[in-house]
Coordinates of N, CA and C and ligand atoms in Angstrom, one line a residue:
M3 N 12.0 -0.3 -44.3 CA 11.0 -1.1 -44.5 C 12.1 -2.4 -44.8
S4 N 11.2 -3.7 -44.0 CA 11.8 -4.9 -44.3 C 11.2 -6.1 -44.4
V5 N 11.6 -7.1 -45.1 CA 10.5 -8.5 -45.2 C 10.9 -9.3 -44.2
L6 N 10.0 -9.5 -43.5 CA 10.0 -10.2 -42.2 C 9.8 -11.7 -42.5
P7 N 10.5 -12.6 -41.6 CA 10.1 -14.1 -41.7 C 8.9 -14.4 -41.4
I8 N 8.0 -15.2 -42.2 CA 6.6 -15.6 -41.7 C 7.0 -16.8 -40.9
V9 N 6.2 -17.0 -39.6 CA 6.1 -17.8 -38.9 C 5.2 -18.9 -39.8
Q10 N 5.8 -20.5 -39.4 CA 4.9 -21.4 -40.1 C 4.3 -22.3 -39.0
F11 N 3.0 -22.8 -39.9 CA 2.0 -23.5 -38.7 C 2.7 -25.0 -38.5
P12 N 2.8 -25.4 -37.5 CA 1.8 -25.0 -36.1 C 2.6 -24.4 -35.1
N13 N 3.5 -23.5 -35.5 CA 4.0 -22.5 -34.2 C 3.0 -22.1 -33.2
P14 N 3.2 -22.3 -32.0 CA 2.4 -22.2 -30.8 C 1.9 -20.6 -31.2
I15 N 2.9 -19.7 -31.6 CA 2.0 -18.2 -31.7 C 0.9 -18.2 -32.5
L16 N 0.6 -19.1 -33.4 CA -0.5 -19.1 -34.3 C -1.6 -19.6 -33.6
S17 N -1.8 -20.1 -32.6 CA -2.7 -20.6 -31.7 C -2.9 -19.7 -30.5
T18 N -2.2 -18.5 -30.4 CA -2.3 -17.6 -29.2 C -3.5 -16.5 -29.5
V19 N -4.0 -16.3 -28.6 CA -5.0 -15.1 -28.6 C -4.3 -13.9 -28.4
C20 N -4.2 -13.1 -29.4 CA -3.6 -11.8 -29.4 C -4.2 -10.7 -28.6
T21 N -3.4 -9.8 -28.0 CA -3.6 -8.9 -27.0 C -3.9 -7.5 -28.0
P22 N -4.8 -6.9 -27.6 CA -5.0 -5.4 -28.3 C -3.9 -4.7 -28.3
V23 N -3.8 -3.7 -29.0 CA -2.6 -2.6 -29.2 C -3.3 -1.4 -28.5
T24 N -2.6 -1.2 -27.5 CA -3.0 -0.1 -26.5 C -2.6 1.5 -27.0
E25 N -1.5 1.6 -27.9 CA -0.7 2.9 -28.1 C -0.2 2.7 -29.5
I26 N -0.4 3.4 -30.3 CA 0.3 3.5 -31.9 C 1.6 4.2 -31.6
T27 N 2.7 3.4 -31.5 CA 4.1 3.7 -31.2 C 4.6 3.6 -32.7
D28 N 5.9 4.3 -32.6 CA 6.7 4.0 -33.9 C 7.0 2.7 -34.4
E29 N 7.2 2.0 -33.2 CA 7.5 0.4 -33.2 C 6.1 -0.3 -34.2
I30 N 4.9 0.1 -33.5 CA 3.7 -0.5 -34.2 C 3.8 -0.1 -35.5
R31 N 4.2 1.3 -35.9 CA 4.0 1.9 -37.3 C 5.1 1.1 -38.3
T32 N 6.4 1.0 -37.5 CA 7.3 0.2 -38.3 C 7.0 -1.5 -38.5
L33 N 6.1 -2.0 -37.6 CA 5.9 -3.4 -37.9 C 4.8 -3.1 -38.9
A34 N 3.9 -2.5 -38.8 CA 2.9 -2.5 -40.0 C 3.3 -2.3 -41.4
S35 N 4.6 -1.4 -41.6 CA 4.9 -1.2 -42.8 C 5.6 -2.6 -43.1
D36 N 6.4 -2.9 -42.6 CA 7.3 -4.2 -42.6 C 6.3 -5.5 -42.9
M37 N 5.0 -5.5 -42.2 CA 4.1 -6.4 -42.3 C 3.5 -6.3 -44.0
A38 N 3.5 -5.1 -44.3 CA 3.1 -4.7 -45.6 C 3.9 -5.3 -46.6
Q39 N 5.2 -4.7 -46.5 CA 6.3 -5.3 -47.4 C 6.5 -6.9 -47.7
T40 N 6.2 -7.3 -46.4 CA 6.2 -8.8 -46.4 C 5.1 -9.8 -47.1
M41 N 3.9 -9.0 -47.0 CA 2.8 -9.4 -47.7 C 2.8 -9.4 -49.1
Y42 N 3.1 -8.0 -49.6 CA 3.5 -8.0 -51.1 C 4.6 -8.7 -51.7
E43 N 5.6 -8.9 -50.6 CA 6.5 -9.8 -51.3 C 6.6 -11.2 -51.6
A44 N 5.5 -11.7 -50.6 CA 5.1 -13.2 -50.3 C 4.9 -13.9 -51.8
P45 N 3.8 -13.4 -52.5 CA 2.8 -12.3 -52.5 C 1.7 -12.9 -51.6
G46 N 0.8 -12.1 -51.0 CA -0.3 -12.5 -50.3 C -1.3 -11.4 -50.2
V47 N -2.5 -11.7 -49.8 CA -3.3 -10.3 -49.7 C -3.9 -10.1 -48.5
G48 N -3.0 -10.7 -47.3 CA -3.5 -10.3 -45.9 C -2.3 -10.8 -45.4
L49 N -2.2 -10.4 -44.0 CA -1.0 -10.8 -43.2 C -1.7 -10.4 -41.8
A50 N -1.6 -11.3 -40.8 CA -1.6 -11.1 -39.4 C -0.3 -10.7 -38.7
A51 N -0.2 -10.0 -37.6 CA 1.0 -9.9 -36.7 C 1.6 -11.3 -36.2
P52 N 0.7 -12.1 -35.6 CA 1.1 -13.2 -35.1 C 1.7 -14.0 -36.3
Q53 N 1.6 -13.8 -37.4 CA 2.5 -14.5 -38.5 C 3.7 -14.2 -38.8
V54 N 4.3 -12.8 -38.2 CA 5.4 -12.6 -38.0 C 6.0 -12.4 -36.7
G55 N 5.4 -13.0 -35.7 CA 5.9 -13.4 -34.6 C 5.1 -12.4 -33.4
H56 N 4.4 -11.5 -33.8 CA 4.1 -10.6 -32.9 C 2.6 -11.0 -32.2
A57 N 2.3 -11.3 -31.1 CA 0.9 -11.7 -30.7 C 0.1 -10.3 -30.2
I58 N 0.0 -9.4 -31.6 CA -1.0 -8.5 -31.1 C -1.9 -8.1 -32.1
R59 N -2.8 -7.4 -31.9 CA -4.1 -7.4 -32.8 C -3.9 -6.3 -34.0
L60 N -3.0 -6.5 -34.7 CA -3.0 -5.9 -36.0 C -2.9 -6.5 -37.1
I61 N -3.6 -6.0 -38.5 CA -3.6 -6.8 -39.7 C -3.1 -6.0 -40.5
V62 N -2.7 -6.3 -41.9 CA -2.5 -5.5 -43.1 C -3.3 -6.5 -44.1
L63 N -3.7 -5.9 -45.2 CA -4.8 -6.3 -46.2 C -4.6 -5.4 -47.3
D64 N -4.5 -6.1 -48.4 CA -4.6 -5.6 -49.6 C -5.1 -6.4 -50.8
V65 N -6.5 -6.5 -51.3 CA -7.2 -7.3 -52.1 C -7.2 -6.6 -53.5
S66 N -6.5 -5.7 -53.8 CA -6.8 -4.7 -54.8 C -5.9 -5.5 -56.0
E67 N -6.5 -5.4 -57.0 CA -5.7 -5.8 -58.5 C -4.4 -5.1 -58.5
N68 N -4.2 -4.2 -58.3 CA -3.0 -3.2 -58.5 C -1.9 -3.3 -57.3
K69 N -2.4 -3.9 -56.1 CA -1.7 -3.7 -55.0 C -1.5 -2.4 -54.6
D70 N -2.6 -1.7 -54.6 CA -2.3 0.0 -54.1 C -3.5 0.2 -53.1
N71 N -4.0 -0.5 -52.7 CA -4.9 -0.1 -51.9 C -4.8 -0.9 -50.5
L72 N -3.8 -0.4 -49.6 CA -3.4 -1.4 -48.2 C -4.2 -0.7 -47.5
I73 N -4.7 -1.8 -46.5 CA -5.5 -1.3 -45.5 C -4.8 -1.9 -44.1
T74 N -4.5 -1.1 -43.1 CA -3.9 -1.5 -41.9 C -4.9 -1.5 -40.7
L75 N -5.2 -2.4 -40.3 CA -6.3 -2.6 -39.2 C -5.8 -2.9 -37.9
I76 N -5.9 -1.9 -36.9 CA -5.7 -2.2 -35.4 C -6.7 -2.4 -34.5
N77 N -6.6 -3.5 -33.7 CA -7.8 -3.7 -33.0 C -9.2 -4.2 -33.5
P78 N -9.3 -4.8 -34.7 CA -10.2 -5.1 -35.6 C -11.4 -5.8 -35.0
E79 N -12.8 -5.3 -34.8 CA -13.7 -5.8 -34.4 C -14.9 -6.2 -35.5
I80 N -15.6 -7.2 -35.6 CA -16.6 -7.6 -36.3 C -18.0 -7.0 -35.8
I81 N -18.5 -5.9 -36.2 CA -19.6 -5.7 -35.7 C -21.1 -5.9 -36.2
A82 N -21.2 -6.4 -37.4 CA -22.0 -6.8 -38.1 C -21.8 -8.0 -39.2
T83 N -22.5 -9.0 -39.4 CA -22.6 -9.8 -40.6 C -23.7 -10.2 -40.9
S84 N -23.6 -10.8 -42.3 CA -25.0 -11.1 -43.3 C -25.3 -12.5 -42.7
D85 N -26.7 -12.8 -43.0 CA -27.1 -14.1 -42.7 C -26.6 -15.2 -43.8
E86 N -26.2 -14.6 -44.9 CA -25.9 -15.1 -46.0 C -24.4 -15.6 -46.0
W87 N -23.9 -16.9 -46.5 CA -22.6 -17.4 -46.5 C -22.0 -17.5 -48.0
V88 N -20.6 -17.5 -47.6 CA -20.1 -17.9 -49.0 C -18.9 -19.0 -48.7
C89 N -18.8 -19.8 -49.8 CA -17.5 -20.9 -49.4 C -16.7 -20.9 -50.5
G90 N -15.4 -20.5 -50.4 CA -14.3 -20.5 -51.1 C -13.0 -21.2 -50.8
E91 N -12.6 -21.2 -51.9 CA -10.7 -21.9 -51.3 C -10.0 -20.9 -50.9
E92 N -9.5 -21.2 -49.5 CA -8.4 -20.1 -48.8 C -7.1 -20.9 -48.8
G93 N -5.9 -20.0 -48.7 CA -4.7 -20.5 -48.5 C -4.2 -19.5 -47.5
C94 N -3.1 -19.9 -46.8 CA -2.3 -19.0 -45.7 C -0.6 -19.1 -46.1
L95 N -0.2 -17.8 -45.8 CA 1.1 -17.9 -45.9 C 1.8 -18.6 -45.0
S96 N 1.2 -19.0 -43.6 CA 1.7 -19.9 -42.8 C 1.5 -21.4 -43.2
L97 N 0.8 -21.5 -44.1 CA 0.7 -23.0 -44.2 C 0.8 -23.3 -45.9
P98 N 1.8 -22.8 -46.7 CA 2.2 -22.9 -48.0 C 1.7 -24.2 -48.8
G99 N 0.8 -23.9 -49.7 CA 0.6 -25.3 -50.7 C -0.6 -25.6 -50.3
I100 N -1.3 -25.4 -49.3 CA -2.7 -26.1 -48.5 C -3.7 -24.8 -49.2
W101 N -4.7 -25.5 -49.7 CA -5.8 -24.7 -50.3 C -7.0 -25.5 -49.8
E102 N -8.1 -24.9 -49.1 CA -9.1 -25.4 -48.7 C -10.3 -24.6 -48.7
K103 N -11.4 -25.4 -48.8 CA -12.8 -24.5 -48.8 C -13.4 -24.2 -47.4
V104 N -13.5 -22.9 -47.3 CA -14.1 -22.5 -45.9 C -15.4 -21.9 -45.7
D105 N -16.0 -21.9 -45.1 CA -17.5 -21.2 -44.8 C -17.2 -19.8 -44.2
R106 N -17.8 -18.6 -44.9 CA -17.7 -17.5 -44.3 C -19.0 -16.6 -44.3
H107 N -18.8 -15.7 -43.8 CA -19.9 -14.9 -43.9 C -19.8 -14.1 -45.1
A108 N -20.7 -13.7 -45.7 CA -20.6 -13.3 -47.1 C -20.2 -11.9 -46.9
Q109 N -21.0 -11.0 -46.1 CA -20.6 -9.5 -45.8 C -20.1 -9.3 -44.3
V110 N -19.2 -8.6 -44.1 CA -19.1 -8.3 -42.4 C -18.8 -6.6 -42.4
T111 N -19.2 -6.5 -41.3 CA -18.8 -4.8 -40.9 C -17.9 -4.9 -40.0
V112 N -16.7 -4.1 -40.0 CA -15.7 -4.5 -39.1 C -15.1 -2.9 -38.8
K113 N -15.2 -2.8 -37.4 CA -14.6 -1.4 -36.8 C -13.2 -1.8 -36.6
Y114 N -12.5 -0.4 -36.6 CA -11.0 -0.6 -36.3 C -10.3 0.7 -36.2
T115 N -9.3 0.5 -35.9 CA -8.3 2.1 -35.5 C -7.3 1.8 -36.5
D116 N -7.3 3.1 -37.4 CA -6.1 3.4 -38.4 C -5.1 3.5 -37.6
L117 N -3.9 3.6 -38.4 CA -2.6 4.2 -38.0 C -2.2 5.5 -37.4
D118 N -3.6 6.3 -37.8 CA -3.4 7.4 -37.3 C -4.3 7.7 -36.1
G119 N -4.6 6.3 -35.3 CA -5.7 6.5 -34.3 C -6.9 6.8 -34.4
K120 N -7.4 6.9 -35.6 CA -8.7 7.4 -35.7 C -9.7 5.8 -36.2
S121 N -11.0 6.0 -35.4 CA -11.7 5.0 -35.7 C -12.3 5.0 -36.8
Q122 N -12.3 3.7 -37.6 CA -13.0 3.5 -38.9 C -13.7 2.3 -39.0
T123 N -14.6 2.5 -39.9 CA -15.4 1.0 -40.2 C -15.4 0.8 -41.5
V124 N -15.7 -0.6 -41.9 CA -15.5 -0.9 -43.4 C -16.4 -2.1 -43.4
E125 N -17.5 -1.7 -44.5 CA -18.5 -2.9 -44.9 C -17.8 -3.5 -46.0
A126 N -17.6 -4.7 -45.9 CA -17.0 -5.6 -46.9 C -17.9 -6.7 -47.6
D127 N -17.4 -6.8 -48.7 CA -18.1 -8.3 -49.2 C -17.0 -8.8 -50.3
G128 N -17.4 -10.0 -50.7 CA -16.5 -10.6 -51.4 C -14.9 -10.8 -51.0
L129 N -14.0 -10.7 -51.7 CA -12.8 -11.3 -51.3 C -12.2 -10.5 -50.0
L130 N -12.7 -9.2 -50.0 CA -12.3 -8.5 -48.7 C -13.1 -8.9 -47.4
S131 N -14.3 -9.3 -47.4 CA -15.0 -9.9 -46.5 C -14.4 -11.0 -46.0
V132 N -14.1 -12.0 -46.9 CA -13.3 -13.4 -46.5 C -12.1 -13.1 -46.0
C133 N -11.3 -12.3 -46.5 CA -10.0 -12.0 -46.0 C -9.9 -11.3 -44.7
L134 N -10.8 -10.1 -44.3 CA -10.9 -9.9 -43.2 C -11.2 -11.2 -42.1
Q135 N -12.1 -12.0 -42.2 CA -12.4 -12.9 -41.3 C -11.3 -13.8 -41.5
H136 N -10.4 -14.3 -42.5 CA -9.3 -15.1 -42.2 C -8.3 -14.3 -41.5
E137 N -8.2 -13.1 -41.6 CA -6.8 -12.4 -40.7 C -7.3 -12.1 -39.4
M138 N -8.7 -11.9 -39.2 CA -9.1 -11.7 -37.7 C -9.0 -13.2 -36.7
D139 N -9.5 -14.2 -37.7 CA -9.1 -15.4 -37.0 C -7.8 -15.5 -36.2
H140 N -6.8 -15.2 -37.2 CA -5.1 -15.4 -36.7 C -5.3 -14.8 -35.1
L141 N -6.0 -13.3 -35.2 CA -5.8 -12.8 -34.0 C -6.5 -13.5 -32.6
D142 N -7.4 -14.5 -33.2 CA -8.0 -15.3 -32.0 C -7.4 -16.6 -32.1
G143 N -6.1 -16.7 -32.6 CA -5.4 -18.2 -32.4 C -6.0 -19.0 -33.3
K144 N -6.5 -18.8 -34.4 CA -7.3 -19.7 -35.3 C -6.6 -19.5 -36.9
V145 N -6.4 -20.6 -37.4 CA -5.8 -21.0 -38.6 C -7.1 -21.4 -39.5
F146 N -6.9 -21.4 -41.0 CA -8.3 -21.5 -41.6 C -8.4 -23.0 -41.6
V147 N -7.5 -24.0 -41.4 CA -7.9 -25.3 -41.3 C -8.5 -25.8 -40.0
D148 N -8.7 -24.9 -39.3 CA -9.3 -25.1 -37.9 C -10.9 -25.0 -38.2
H149 N -11.1 -24.7 -39.4 CA -12.4 -24.6 -39.8 C -13.1 -25.9 -40.6
L150 N -11.9 -26.9 -40.6 CA -12.2 -28.0 -41.5 C -12.9 -29.0 -40.5
S151 N -13.2 -29.9 -41.1 CA -13.6 -31.5 -40.4 C -12.2 -32.2 -39.8
R152 N -12.4 -32.7 -38.9 CA -11.1 -33.6 -38.4 C -10.1 -34.4 -39.6
L153 N -11.2 -35.0 -40.4 CA -10.6 -35.8 -41.5 C -9.9 -35.0 -42.4
K154 N -10.4 -33.6 -42.8 CA -9.8 -32.9 -43.8 C -8.9 -32.0 -43.1
Y155 N -8.8 -31.8 -41.9 CA -7.7 -31.2 -41.1 C -6.4 -32.2 -40.9
D156 N -6.6 -33.4 -41.0 CA -5.6 -34.3 -40.9 C -4.9 -34.6 -42.2
R157 N -5.8 -34.4 -43.1 CA -5.2 -34.8 -44.4 C -4.5 -33.3 -45.0
A158 N -4.7 -32.3 -44.6 CA -4.2 -31.0 -44.5 C -2.8 -30.9 -43.9
C159 N -2.8 -31.5 -42.8 CA -1.3 -31.6 -42.2 C -0.6 -32.4 -42.7
A160 N -1.0 -33.5 -43.3 CA -0.2 -34.5 -43.7 C 0.4 -34.3 -44.9
K161 N -0.3 -33.2 -45.7 CA 0.0 -32.7 -47.0 C 1.3 -31.7 -46.8
L162 N 1.1 -31.1 -45.7 CA 2.1 -29.8 -45.5 C 3.3 -30.8 -44.9
K163 N 3.3 -31.6 -44.2 CA 4.4 -32.3 -43.6 C 5.1 -33.1 -44.9
K164 N 4.2 -33.5 -45.7 CA 5.0 -34.2 -46.9 C 5.6 -33.2 -47.9
R165 N 4.7 -31.9 -47.9 CA 5.6 -30.7 -48.7 C 7.1 -30.2 -48.3
R166 N 6.7 -30.2 -46.6 CA 8.0 -29.7 -46.3 C 9.4 -30.6 -46.4
L167 N 8.9 -32.1 -46.1 CA 9.8 -32.8 -46.5 C 10.6 -32.8 -48.0
Q168 N 9.8 -32.5 -48.9 CA 10.1 -32.6 -50.4 C 11.1 -31.3 -50.5
E169 N 10.7 -30.2 -49.8 CA 11.4 -29.1 -49.9 C 12.6 -29.3 -49.3
K170 N 12.9 -30.0 -48.1 CA 14.3 -30.3 -47.4 C 15.1 -31.0 -48.1
H171 N 14.5 -31.8 -48.7 CA 15.3 -33.0 -49.7 C 15.9 -32.0 -50.9
R172 N 14.9 -31.2 -51.5 CA 15.5 -30.3 -52.6 C 16.7 -29.4 -52.3
N173 N 16.6 -28.8 -51.0 CA 17.6 -27.9 -50.5 C 19.1 -29.0 -50.0
Ligands
NI4 NI1 -3.6 -16.8 -43.0

């Protein structure tokens, strides 16, 4: 297993619509395990394949407190959503230091293929639901700041730029 470099916004791969995984090869299994290690190391609660440079429909998640409930989703699809919405602060490993409120469905039902090639369904609420929606957005070339108003989007980008300049200065 290895920790992979995380692609930073606004790298064009983060706005690419990812292609489905057609076969679960050893490469896919290795990538999924490297993504999990990268996510835990960061640390984060979710990571999508485009964030490590692969434009394919694969995500890893672990929202558990003890970091012992890894879920790997291949070709995930939202098949049902609640009418109820929630609004909470989100961040992203590709936009470090940026936290903004985003509206999400309170509950989602997601169908996906697991690493053994089996079809699975997860009914999610709370953090898992929000995290699934955030990560699945990445597969459609969307980052969480794309949900913001123009004004807030510009403000987030300016903050990110400033933060990077400060970091460069420090190094
Ligand atoms: Ni993200």
